[in-house]
Structures are given as structure tokens and as C-alpha cells.
Short mmCIF file of C-alpha atoms and ligand atoms in Angstrom, two decimals:
data_model
loop_
_atom_site.label_atom_id
_atom_site.label_comp_id
_atom_site.label_asym_id
_atom_site.label_seq_id
_atom_site.Cartn_x
_atom_site.Cartn_y
_atom_site.Cartn_z
CA MET A 1 86.84 -99.68 38.63
CA MET A 2 86.09 -97.84 35.40
CA THR A 3 87.57 -99.41 32.24
CA LYS A 4 90.36 -97.40 30.70
CA VAL A 5 89.94 -95.90 27.23
CA LYS A 6 92.41 -97.45 24.82
CA ILE A 7 93.80 -94.70 22.59
CA MET A 8 96.31 -95.04 19.78
CA LEU A 9 98.08 -91.82 18.77
CA VAL A 10 99.66 -91.94 15.31
CA PHE A 11 102.19 -89.50 13.85
CA GLY A 12 105.29 -89.58 11.71
CA THR A 13 106.77 -86.21 10.80
CA ARG A 14 108.52 -83.49 12.83
CA PRO A 15 105.59 -81.05 13.08
CA GLU A 16 103.09 -83.76 14.00
CA ALA A 17 105.43 -85.01 16.71
CA ILE A 18 105.86 -81.47 18.11
CA LYS A 19 102.09 -81.12 18.33
CA MET A 20 101.22 -84.67 19.43
CA CYS A 21 103.90 -85.24 22.10
CA PRO A 22 102.32 -82.73 24.52
CA LEU A 23 99.06 -84.69 24.13
CA VAL A 24 100.82 -88.05 24.57
CA ASN A 25 102.35 -86.81 27.81
CA GLU A 26 99.08 -85.34 29.04
CA MET A 27 97.20 -88.59 28.38
CA LYS A 28 99.96 -90.69 29.95
CA LYS A 29 99.69 -88.60 33.13
CA ARG A 30 96.06 -89.72 33.36
CA HIS A 31 96.92 -93.40 33.64
CA ASP A 32 93.66 -94.25 35.42
CA ALA A 33 91.72 -92.95 32.42
CA PHE A 34 93.76 -93.87 29.34
CA ASP A 35 95.71 -96.82 28.05
CA VAL A 36 97.99 -95.04 25.55
CA THR A 37 99.71 -96.59 22.53
CA VAL A 38 102.09 -94.37 20.59
CA CYS A 39 102.54 -95.48 16.98
CA VAL A 40 105.02 -93.58 14.82
CA THR A 41 105.11 -94.25 11.10
CA GLY A 42 108.67 -92.95 10.73
CA GLN A 43 107.66 -90.90 7.67
CA HIS A 44 110.49 -88.71 8.92
CA ARG A 45 113.42 -90.35 10.64
CA GLU A 46 116.10 -88.04 12.08
CA MET A 47 113.72 -85.07 12.29
CA LEU A 48 111.12 -87.20 14.12
CA ASP A 49 113.63 -88.77 16.49
CA GLN A 50 114.89 -85.32 17.54
CA VAL A 51 111.40 -84.44 18.78
CA LEU A 52 110.80 -87.79 20.50
CA ASN A 53 114.03 -87.23 22.45
CA VAL A 54 113.08 -83.73 23.51
CA PHE A 55 109.67 -84.81 24.83
CA GLN A 56 111.01 -88.15 26.11
CA VAL A 57 108.36 -90.11 24.25
CA SER A 58 109.26 -93.71 23.32
CA PRO A 59 107.00 -95.16 20.66
CA ASP A 60 105.33 -98.49 21.33
CA ILE A 61 105.21 -99.18 17.59
CA ASP A 62 107.53 -97.81 14.88
CA LEU A 63 106.55 -98.57 11.28
CA ASN A 64 109.86 -97.13 10.07
CA VAL A 65 108.60 -96.34 6.55
CA MET A 66 110.99 -93.53 5.51
CA LYS A 67 112.94 -94.01 2.30
CA PRO A 68 115.17 -91.30 0.80
CA GLY A 69 113.28 -89.48 -1.93
CA GLN A 70 109.99 -91.19 -1.02
CA THR A 71 106.94 -90.45 -3.15
CA LEU A 72 103.38 -89.95 -2.00
CA PHE A 73 102.64 -93.45 -3.35
CA ASP A 74 105.39 -94.93 -1.15
CA ILE A 75 104.23 -93.20 2.02
CA THR A 76 100.50 -93.81 1.50
CA SER A 77 100.76 -97.49 0.61
CA ASN A 78 103.37 -98.40 3.23
CA VAL A 79 101.60 -96.60 6.04
CA LEU A 80 98.20 -98.02 5.06
CA LEU A 81 99.39 -101.63 4.96
CA LYS A 82 101.54 -101.45 8.08
CA MET A 83 98.88 -99.56 10.04
CA ARG A 84 96.43 -102.36 9.35
CA VAL A 85 98.62 -104.85 11.19
CA ALA A 86 99.37 -102.42 14.05
CA MET A 87 95.71 -101.53 14.57
CA GLU A 88 94.53 -105.14 14.33
CA GLU A 89 97.00 -106.12 17.03
CA CYS A 90 96.36 -103.13 19.30
CA GLU A 91 92.54 -102.96 18.88
CA PRO A 92 92.23 -99.37 20.13
CA ASP A 93 88.88 -97.81 21.07
CA ALA A 94 89.92 -94.72 19.12
CA VAL A 95 92.78 -93.49 16.96
CA LEU A 96 94.09 -89.92 17.07
CA VAL A 97 95.84 -88.38 14.07
CA HIS A 98 97.12 -84.88 13.51
CA GLY A 99 96.82 -82.25 10.82
CA ASP A 100 97.45 -82.85 7.16
CA THR A 101 100.35 -85.16 6.43
CA THR A 102 100.23 -88.33 4.38
CA THR A 103 100.86 -90.26 7.60
CA SER A 104 97.63 -88.77 9.02
CA PHE A 105 95.60 -89.46 5.90
CA ALA A 106 96.76 -93.07 5.51
CA ALA A 107 96.40 -93.83 9.23
CA ALA A 108 92.88 -92.38 9.31
CA LEU A 109 92.00 -94.44 6.24
CA ALA A 110 93.31 -97.62 7.89
CA ALA A 111 91.22 -96.85 10.99
CA PHE A 112 88.16 -96.26 8.81
CA TYR A 113 88.63 -99.59 7.01
CA LEU A 114 88.77 -101.28 10.43
CA GLN A 115 85.80 -99.21 11.67
CA ILE A 116 87.76 -97.65 14.52
CA PRO A 117 86.65 -94.07 15.36
CA VAL A 118 89.13 -91.33 14.53
CA GLY A 119 89.84 -88.08 16.39
CA HIS A 120 91.42 -85.32 14.30
CA VAL A 121 93.75 -83.01 16.18
CA GLU A 122 94.10 -79.66 14.34
CA ALA A 123 90.91 -80.21 12.34
CA GLY A 124 89.25 -77.71 10.04
CA LEU A 125 92.17 -75.81 8.51
CA ARG A 126 91.40 -74.96 4.90
CA THR A 127 92.65 -73.13 1.83
CA ARG A 128 89.98 -74.78 -0.38
CA ASP A 129 92.62 -75.25 -3.08
CA LEU A 130 93.57 -78.93 -3.33
CA TYR A 131 96.91 -78.07 -4.92
CA SER A 132 97.99 -75.49 -2.36
CA PRO A 133 99.44 -76.77 -0.14
CA TRP A 134 99.81 -80.06 -1.99
CA PRO A 135 98.92 -82.72 -0.93
CA GLU A 136 98.07 -81.35 2.54
CA GLU A 137 94.76 -79.69 1.64
CA PHE A 138 93.45 -83.01 0.35
CA ASN A 139 94.82 -84.90 3.35
CA ARG A 140 93.12 -82.74 5.94
CA GLN A 141 89.80 -82.64 4.08
CA ALA A 142 89.89 -86.44 3.70
CA VAL A 143 90.67 -86.96 7.40
CA ASP A 144 87.73 -84.71 8.25
CA VAL A 145 85.41 -86.87 6.13
CA ILE A 146 86.40 -89.87 8.27
CA SER A 147 86.62 -88.27 11.72
CA ASN A 148 84.36 -88.70 14.70
CA TRP A 149 85.88 -85.93 16.88
CA TYR A 150 87.13 -82.62 15.48
CA PHE A 151 89.64 -80.81 17.69
CA ALA A 152 89.60 -77.44 15.96
CA PRO A 153 92.32 -75.02 17.03
CA THR A 154 90.29 -71.83 16.44
CA GLU A 155 86.78 -70.50 15.82
CA THR A 156 87.70 -70.08 12.15
CA SER A 157 88.53 -73.76 11.82
CA ARG A 158 85.28 -74.63 13.61
CA GLN A 159 83.37 -72.51 11.11
CA ASN A 160 85.15 -74.22 8.19
CA LEU A 161 83.89 -77.55 9.50
CA LEU A 162 80.35 -76.25 10.00
CA ASP A 163 80.41 -74.94 6.42
CA GLU A 164 80.95 -78.57 5.36
CA ALA A 165 77.98 -79.69 7.49
CA LYS A 166 80.11 -81.47 10.05
CA PRO A 167 77.98 -82.04 13.20
CA ASN A 168 78.31 -79.17 15.65
CA GLU A 169 78.33 -81.49 18.68
CA ARG A 170 81.47 -83.24 17.48
CA ILE A 171 83.48 -80.05 16.98
CA PHE A 172 85.53 -78.76 19.92
CA VAL A 173 87.60 -75.57 19.84
CA THR A 174 90.65 -76.43 21.91
CA GLY A 175 93.50 -74.18 20.74
CA ASN A 176 96.49 -75.66 18.98
CA THR A 177 98.61 -78.20 20.88
CA GLY A 178 101.69 -76.64 19.21
CA ILE A 179 101.29 -73.66 21.53
CA ASP A 180 101.36 -76.02 24.56
CA ALA A 181 105.03 -76.73 23.86
CA LEU A 182 105.95 -73.04 23.50
CA ARG A 183 105.09 -72.43 27.17
CA HIS A 184 108.12 -74.47 28.19
CA THR A 185 110.73 -73.94 25.49
CA VAL A 186 111.55 -70.22 25.28
CA ARG A 187 114.02 -69.15 27.98
CA GLU A 188 115.75 -65.98 29.10
CA GLY A 189 119.52 -66.30 28.86
CA TYR A 190 119.44 -69.02 26.20
CA SER A 191 122.66 -69.17 24.20
CA HIS A 192 123.95 -71.03 21.15
CA PRO A 193 127.12 -70.60 19.06
CA ALA A 194 125.10 -69.73 15.94
CA LEU A 195 123.36 -66.93 17.85
CA ASP A 196 126.71 -65.66 19.11
CA TRP A 197 127.83 -65.48 15.46
CA ALA A 198 124.78 -63.34 14.62
CA GLU A 199 125.16 -61.04 17.65
CA GLY A 200 125.08 -57.36 16.64
CA SER A 201 123.21 -58.03 13.36
CA ARG A 202 119.54 -58.25 12.56
CA LEU A 203 118.90 -62.00 12.61
CA ILE A 204 116.80 -63.44 9.81
CA LEU A 205 115.50 -66.99 10.27
CA VAL A 206 114.73 -68.96 7.11
CA THR A 207 113.00 -72.32 6.49
CA ALA A 208 111.49 -73.85 3.33
CA HIS A 209 110.29 -77.31 2.42
CA ARG A 210 106.83 -77.44 0.78
CA ARG A 211 106.44 -79.96 -2.02
CA GLU A 212 104.69 -77.48 -4.33
CA ASN A 213 107.66 -75.11 -3.91
CA LEU A 214 110.34 -77.66 -4.87
CA GLY A 215 112.17 -76.63 -8.04
CA GLU A 216 111.93 -73.16 -9.52
CA PRO A 217 109.81 -71.47 -6.77
CA MET A 218 112.42 -72.43 -4.17
CA HIS A 219 115.24 -71.09 -6.35
CA ARG A 220 113.33 -67.80 -6.67
CA MET A 221 112.88 -67.54 -2.89
CA PHE A 222 116.54 -68.11 -2.20
CA ARG A 223 117.66 -65.64 -4.89
CA ALA A 224 115.38 -62.93 -3.46
CA ILE A 225 116.63 -63.51 0.10
CA ARG A 226 120.26 -63.35 -0.98
CA ARG A 227 119.79 -60.16 -3.04
CA VAL A 228 118.07 -58.33 -0.18
CA MET A 229 120.70 -59.37 2.34
CA GLU A 230 123.63 -58.55 0.08
CA GLU A 231 122.33 -54.99 -0.02
CA ARG A 232 122.06 -54.75 3.81
CA PRO A 233 125.31 -55.53 5.64
CA ASP A 234 123.69 -55.35 9.11
CA THR A 235 121.77 -58.59 8.51
CA LYS A 236 122.75 -62.20 9.14
CA ALA A 237 120.60 -65.25 8.41
CA ILE A 238 120.39 -68.71 9.88
CA TYR A 239 118.72 -71.38 7.82
CA PRO A 240 118.20 -74.73 9.63
CA ILE A 241 117.65 -76.76 6.54
CA HIS A 242 115.11 -79.56 6.03
CA MET A 243 116.65 -82.96 5.27
CA ASN A 244 114.96 -83.30 1.89
CA PRO A 245 117.86 -83.63 -0.62
CA GLN A 246 115.94 -81.58 -3.22
CA VAL A 247 115.68 -78.66 -0.80
CA ARG A 248 119.36 -78.96 0.11
CA LYS A 249 120.46 -78.97 -3.51
CA ALA A 250 118.49 -75.81 -4.38
CA ALA A 251 119.67 -74.01 -1.24
CA HIS A 252 123.34 -74.80 -1.81
CA GLU A 253 123.10 -73.82 -5.47
CA GLU A 254 121.68 -70.38 -4.63
CA LEU A 255 123.19 -69.57 -1.24
CA ASP A 256 126.69 -71.04 -1.06
CA GLY A 257 129.47 -68.46 -1.02
CA PHE A 258 127.40 -65.87 0.87
CA ASP A 259 128.93 -65.88 4.32
CA ARG A 260 126.29 -63.82 6.14
CA LEU A 261 123.81 -66.67 5.62
CA ARG A 262 124.54 -69.91 7.45
CA ILE A 263 122.88 -73.16 6.45
CA ILE A 264 122.81 -75.50 9.45
CA ASP A 265 121.23 -78.87 10.25
CA PRO A 266 117.65 -78.98 11.55
CA LEU A 267 117.50 -77.59 15.06
CA GLU A 268 115.89 -79.39 17.97
CA VAL A 269 112.57 -77.77 18.73
CA VAL A 270 113.73 -76.10 21.96
CA ASP A 271 116.62 -74.50 20.04
CA PHE A 272 114.39 -73.50 17.15
CA HIS A 273 111.87 -71.76 19.42
CA ASN A 274 114.68 -69.82 21.11
CA PHE A 275 116.11 -68.87 17.71
CA MET A 276 112.67 -67.58 16.76
CA ALA A 277 112.47 -65.58 19.96
CA ARG A 278 115.85 -63.96 19.18
CA SER A 279 115.18 -63.31 15.48
CA HIS A 280 114.30 -60.00 13.86
CA LEU A 281 112.03 -61.62 11.30
CA ILE A 282 111.26 -64.97 9.70
CA LEU A 283 110.89 -66.08 6.08
CA THR A 284 109.22 -69.47 5.68
CA ASP A 285 106.73 -71.68 3.87
CA SER A 286 106.11 -73.72 7.04
CA GLY A 287 102.70 -74.19 8.62
CA GLY A 288 103.65 -74.59 12.27
CA ILE A 289 105.93 -71.56 12.30
CA GLN A 290 102.97 -69.42 11.24
CA GLU A 291 101.25 -70.49 14.46
CA GLU A 292 104.19 -70.03 16.79
CA ALA A 293 105.42 -66.63 15.54
CA PRO A 294 102.35 -64.59 16.63
CA SER A 295 102.82 -65.76 20.25
CA LEU A 296 106.39 -64.53 20.08
CA GLY A 297 105.48 -61.31 18.24
CA LYS A 298 107.83 -62.09 15.34
CA PRO A 299 106.95 -60.88 11.83
CA VAL A 300 106.73 -63.67 9.25
CA LEU A 301 106.84 -63.35 5.49
CA VAL A 302 105.02 -66.46 4.29
CA MET A 303 106.52 -67.60 0.99
CA ARG A 304 103.36 -69.28 -0.30
CA ASP A 305 100.37 -68.34 -2.42
CA THR A 306 97.77 -69.44 0.14
CA THR A 307 97.55 -69.92 3.87
CA GLU A 308 95.23 -72.00 6.01
CA ARG A 309 96.25 -69.83 8.97
CA PRO A 310 94.31 -66.57 8.33
CA GLU A 311 94.22 -65.85 12.08
CA GLY A 312 97.90 -64.87 12.06
CA VAL A 313 97.37 -62.64 9.01
CA GLU A 314 94.43 -60.94 10.76
CA ALA A 315 96.53 -60.53 13.92
CA GLY A 316 99.04 -58.66 11.73
CA THR A 317 102.06 -60.93 12.34
CA LEU A 318 101.96 -62.85 9.04
CA ARG A 319 102.11 -61.49 5.50
CA LEU A 320 101.56 -63.73 2.50
CA VAL A 321 104.20 -62.83 -0.09
CA GLY A 322 103.90 -65.63 -2.66
CA THR A 323 106.88 -67.26 -4.34
CA GLU A 324 107.80 -64.72 -7.03
CA GLU A 325 111.31 -63.30 -6.68
CA VAL A 326 110.19 -59.67 -7.22
CA ALA A 327 107.46 -59.85 -4.59
CA ILE A 328 109.69 -61.47 -1.95
CA TYR A 329 112.46 -58.99 -2.72
CA ARG A 330 110.05 -56.05 -2.35
CA GLU A 331 108.33 -57.19 0.87
CA PHE A 332 111.51 -58.36 2.58
CA SER A 333 113.28 -55.06 1.73
CA ARG A 334 110.33 -53.04 2.96
CA LEU A 335 110.22 -54.84 6.29
CA LEU A 336 113.93 -54.21 6.82
CA ASP A 337 113.85 -50.54 5.76
CA ASP A 338 110.49 -49.27 7.00
CA SER A 339 110.49 -49.26 10.80
CA ALA A 340 106.78 -48.37 11.01
CA ALA A 341 105.84 -51.37 8.82
CA TYR A 342 108.07 -53.55 10.98
CA ALA A 343 106.59 -52.26 14.25
CA GLU A 344 103.08 -52.88 12.94
CA MET A 345 103.87 -56.58 12.47
CA SER A 346 105.90 -57.21 15.60
CA HIS A 347 103.49 -57.46 18.47
CA ALA A 348 102.56 -60.61 20.35
CA SER A 349 99.10 -62.19 20.25
CA ASN A 350 97.71 -65.68 20.78
CA PRO A 351 95.22 -66.49 18.04
CA TYR A 352 96.13 -70.19 18.20
CA GLY A 353 95.44 -70.83 21.85
CA ASP A 354 96.51 -70.45 25.43
CA GLY A 355 98.81 -73.47 25.72
CA HIS A 356 96.25 -75.79 27.34
CA ALA A 357 94.90 -77.56 24.24
CA SER A 358 96.15 -81.02 25.23
CA GLU A 359 94.31 -80.90 28.56
CA ARG A 360 91.08 -79.96 26.80
CA ILE A 361 91.42 -82.76 24.24
CA ALA A 362 92.09 -85.35 26.95
CA ASP A 363 89.05 -84.14 28.96
CA ILE A 364 86.76 -84.23 25.95
CA LEU A 365 87.84 -87.69 24.83
CA PHE A 366 87.42 -89.16 28.27
CA GLN A 367 83.98 -87.63 28.74
CA SER A 368 82.72 -88.73 25.35
CA MET A 369 83.84 -92.38 25.33
C1 UD1 B 401 106.22 -83.79 5.16
C2 UD1 B 401 104.72 -83.57 5.02
C3 UD1 B 401 104.41 -82.08 5.10
C4 UD1 B 401 105.04 -81.44 6.32
C5 UD1 B 401 106.52 -81.76 6.37
C6 UD1 B 401 107.12 -81.20 7.63
C7 UD1 B 401 103.48 -85.06 3.52
C8 UD1 B 401 103.11 -85.39 2.14
N1 UD1 B 401 104.29 -84.02 3.70
O1 UD1 B 401 106.83 -83.21 4.02
O2 UD1 B 401 103.00 -81.91 5.16
O3 UD1 B 401 104.86 -80.05 6.23
O4 UD1 B 401 106.70 -83.18 6.35
O5 UD1 B 401 108.51 -81.15 7.58
O6 UD1 B 401 103.05 -85.72 4.44
N2 UD1 B 401 114.13 -86.71 5.05
C9 UD1 B 401 115.17 -87.30 5.72
N3 UD1 B 401 115.11 -87.37 7.09
C10 UD1 B 401 114.06 -86.90 7.81
C11 UD1 B 401 112.99 -86.31 7.11
C12 UD1 B 401 113.02 -86.23 5.73
O7 UD1 B 401 116.14 -87.72 5.12
O8 UD1 B 401 114.07 -87.00 9.04
C13 UD1 B 401 114.18 -86.60 3.55
C14 UD1 B 401 113.94 -87.93 2.84
O9 UD1 B 401 114.74 -87.99 1.71
C15 UD1 B 401 112.48 -87.78 2.40
C16 UD1 B 401 112.38 -86.28 2.12
O10 UD1 B 401 113.18 -85.68 3.12
O11 UD1 B 401 112.21 -88.55 1.27
C17 UD1 B 401 110.99 -85.70 2.17
O12 UD1 B 401 110.28 -86.13 3.33
P1 UD1 B 401 108.68 -86.35 3.24
O13 UD1 B 401 108.16 -86.73 4.59
O14 UD1 B 401 108.33 -87.22 2.10
O15 UD1 B 401 108.14 -84.93 2.86
P2 UD1 B 401 108.30 -83.52 3.57
O16 UD1 B 401 108.59 -82.54 2.50
O17 UD1 B 401 109.20 -83.63 4.73
N1 UDP B 402 111.22 -76.60 13.74
C1 UDP B 402 112.23 -77.26 14.45
N2 UDP B 402 113.52 -77.22 13.97
C2 UDP B 402 113.83 -76.58 12.83
C3 UDP B 402 112.80 -75.96 12.08
C4 UDP B 402 111.49 -75.99 12.57
O1 UDP B 402 111.99 -77.83 15.51
O2 UDP B 402 115.01 -76.58 12.45
C5 UDP B 402 109.83 -76.69 14.26
C6 UDP B 402 109.04 -75.40 14.30
O3 UDP B 402 109.19 -74.73 15.54
C7 UDP B 402 107.61 -75.91 14.12
C8 UDP B 402 107.77 -77.13 13.24
O4 UDP B 402 109.13 -77.52 13.37
O5 UDP B 402 107.07 -76.33 15.36
C9 UDP B 402 107.43 -76.85 11.81
O6 UDP B 402 107.78 -77.95 11.04
P1 UDP B 402 107.88 -77.90 9.47
O7 UDP B 402 108.10 -76.51 9.02
O8 UDP B 402 108.85 -78.95 9.07
O9 UDP B 402 106.44 -78.44 9.02
P2 UDP B 402 105.02 -77.74 8.79
O10 UDP B 402 104.64 -77.05 10.04
O11 UDP B 402 105.14 -76.85 7.61
O12 UDP B 402 104.13 -78.89 8.48
#
């Protein structure tokens, strides 16, 4: 009998879990090929646990690092030290990390120190500005210095890796595993009390959380959104808010008392995808939402100065609007008032994959070990 490949998958935040759980489940299905260990760092707690429940993934190891108001020093040092123990005990043949979080960076570094090969899921995204998004651009570049396998979601990300002289034979364009989940979540006839509340209005979906936007940029975003909506009574907004207390404080300061915008707790991913599918448009600084919205044909105003997801901009679904109040006010108003501009942005396309990325990654790993 062939020996199984021992793989450790490491993740810790909501978006990593959404994009790694489909891969966990795909690899677990292949039990003759893989011996799978799921290690969560717990960089997020409630927001991570929501996703684990949805995908019915139970971690084998939970480093449980989250502290309220944690700094990058806290996350990096705690994950690095605790990962050492977990990896020394597990002795995997390879470690898989995802994307650009501090969990991914510190876990990849721990694997490197123990000379365990690393596979990077969602490799090759770039803005080339280390401070935007911060610290994610550094994290993903650093993981790509360490990695042995690059699972690039698109041709553009493959080219970014080639531009850095990463070896062609280790780069695999697989699509994004985030799209794998979308195949199963969006349903006809889905209902939710918050959607009933918004019935008959144009539904705006809002999220915001980026570290570089904390403070004044976030206040500017919220002020612009409120001003535009106050002027248009046929709009209602739902804002499933991130658990970061700094985000919550800014949002409540700017948005309380405006009853056509509802701030609610983070939604489970199945709910969130169905909210996206029912929305008129989305305002966000999220990464993952920029990948999901094109598949659903939903216009997104990206409240950031840079994006590592140019494919969605080229497809016409995303528009980068920055974080200045005037610019967000102008672009948001235009999209609500100009039906031709809206129609131009609201068509479905799949620049981030066909929903079979996990299968490809599992095949490649098995063949190359
Ligand atoms: C992290 C990632 C970011 C990713 C984002 C997704 C880093 C440096 N940042 O940012 O790349 O886009 O997750 O959401 O890796 N909190 C809770 N419960 C939770 C989650 C967070 O209370 O379940 C609170 C805690 O007070 C925590 C704060 O939110 O200190 C911020 O969480 P943290 O993981 O440090 O940063 P994010 O902004 O979530
Ligand atoms: N999402 C969710 N519930 C919410 C808001 C977002 O499940 O209330 C999902 C969303 O569909 C996407 C991911 O979370 O898959 C994006 O996570 P986030 O914006 O926190 O992080 P980023 O992608 O910016 O790293």
C-alpha cells in the first residue's frame, strides 16, 4: 500500500477558514491519499468558529491565540511559538497556509525554521505597496519567499510570481478556493428577517475592517455612506459588523440614529452569500468579497487605495474608490442615480475560478509528493 501524505492545514481567521475548509473537506474525502491535520491558530475566535460550524470541520489542534485588541506582535509571536510545538509533534510532510494573514506568515515561518515544505494557497496576489494593505502585502510576499508550491488563483497571480523569478514548475493556476464554497451557498427562496426588513428598497451591503483604514479613513467612509443614503429614501443598508472593537466604535459614532442602516452581528457565510445575492450593491474594504461579487454580478465600490484583485476591476464589477469622503460620496451617488453606469457593473463573470480549485490543489499535491 502507498504511504499516505501527511498534510497540516493551518488557518486562523474567518476568510482563511472560508477558503481552506473546502480544501480540508476535499482532502479528507481522499483518505487513502492524505492524512490530514487541521490546526487553527484562533487568531479570530467567534468569527472563525462560525465558519468551522458551517463546514463541519473540527480542528485537531487549536492554538487559541486571540486576545481582544491584539497587536501584530502578539499574533506573530504567539503563533510562531505555539506552531513550533504543534509542528514538532505532528511532523507533517507539508504545511498548507492561505493568503496574507499574520497567522499564515507566522505559520509559514515556523515551518521554514523546521524545514518543512510549505504550500501557499492563494499565492501571488500583489499590490507592491507594503503598507497597502498593511500588513497583508508583506505577509503574502514573505510566505511566497518560503513556499515550495504556489497555488495561484489566476493567470495574473501566476505572472506576479514569475516576475519575482519564482520557478515556473512550482506555480499552479487553480482558481480560488473561495469560489468553491459559493457553488453550494446561494439558494433560490432564501429568506432572513433582515432581508424582509429591506424588502421594497434597494439593499446596500456594507463591510469594513482593514487595519490601515482604522481611525479617520473609516469615519470618512461611514459619513459618506450615511450622507448618500439620507438623500435617497428608497435605499436600506445592512452592515454585518466585524468584531474589532475599534471598527464598532467608529461605526456606532457615525451611523447610530439612522434607521435605514442596520448594524448587525457578523453573518454566517451561507447567510452572507445570500445577502450578497439579494443586494443592489456592495461597499467594502474586504478582499474576499471582491472575489465573490463578480460571480454574483454585484457591483462593488472598493473603499481602498489599492487592490490586489485587478481581475474584478477588469471584469467591470469592482471600482476602486479610495477612502476620501468626497470620492465615496460621488461614486456611490453615481451608481445609485445613473442606471447605465449601474448596468455596466452588474453582470456576472468568473475571473477567480470555476469552483473546483480544491480538487486541483489536492491532485497536484498528491502527484508531487
Ligand atoms: C485579520 C487579518 C486580515 C483579514 C481579517 C479578516 C492580520 C494582520 N489581519 O484582521 O488580513 O482581512 O482578519 O477579517 O492577519 N475579534 C473578536 N472576535 C473575532 C475576531 C476578531 O473579538 O472572532 C476582535 C478582537 O478584539 C481582535 C480584533 O477583532 O483583537 C482584530 O482581529 P485581528 O485578527 O487582529 O485583525 P483583523 O482586523 O480581524
Ligand atoms: N463574510 C461572512 N460574514 C460576514 C461578512 C463577510 O461570512 O458578515 C465572508 C465573505 O463572504 C467573505 C469573507 O467573509 O468570504 C471575507 O472576510 P473579511 O472581509 O473578514 O476578510 P478579507 O477577505 O478582507 O481578508
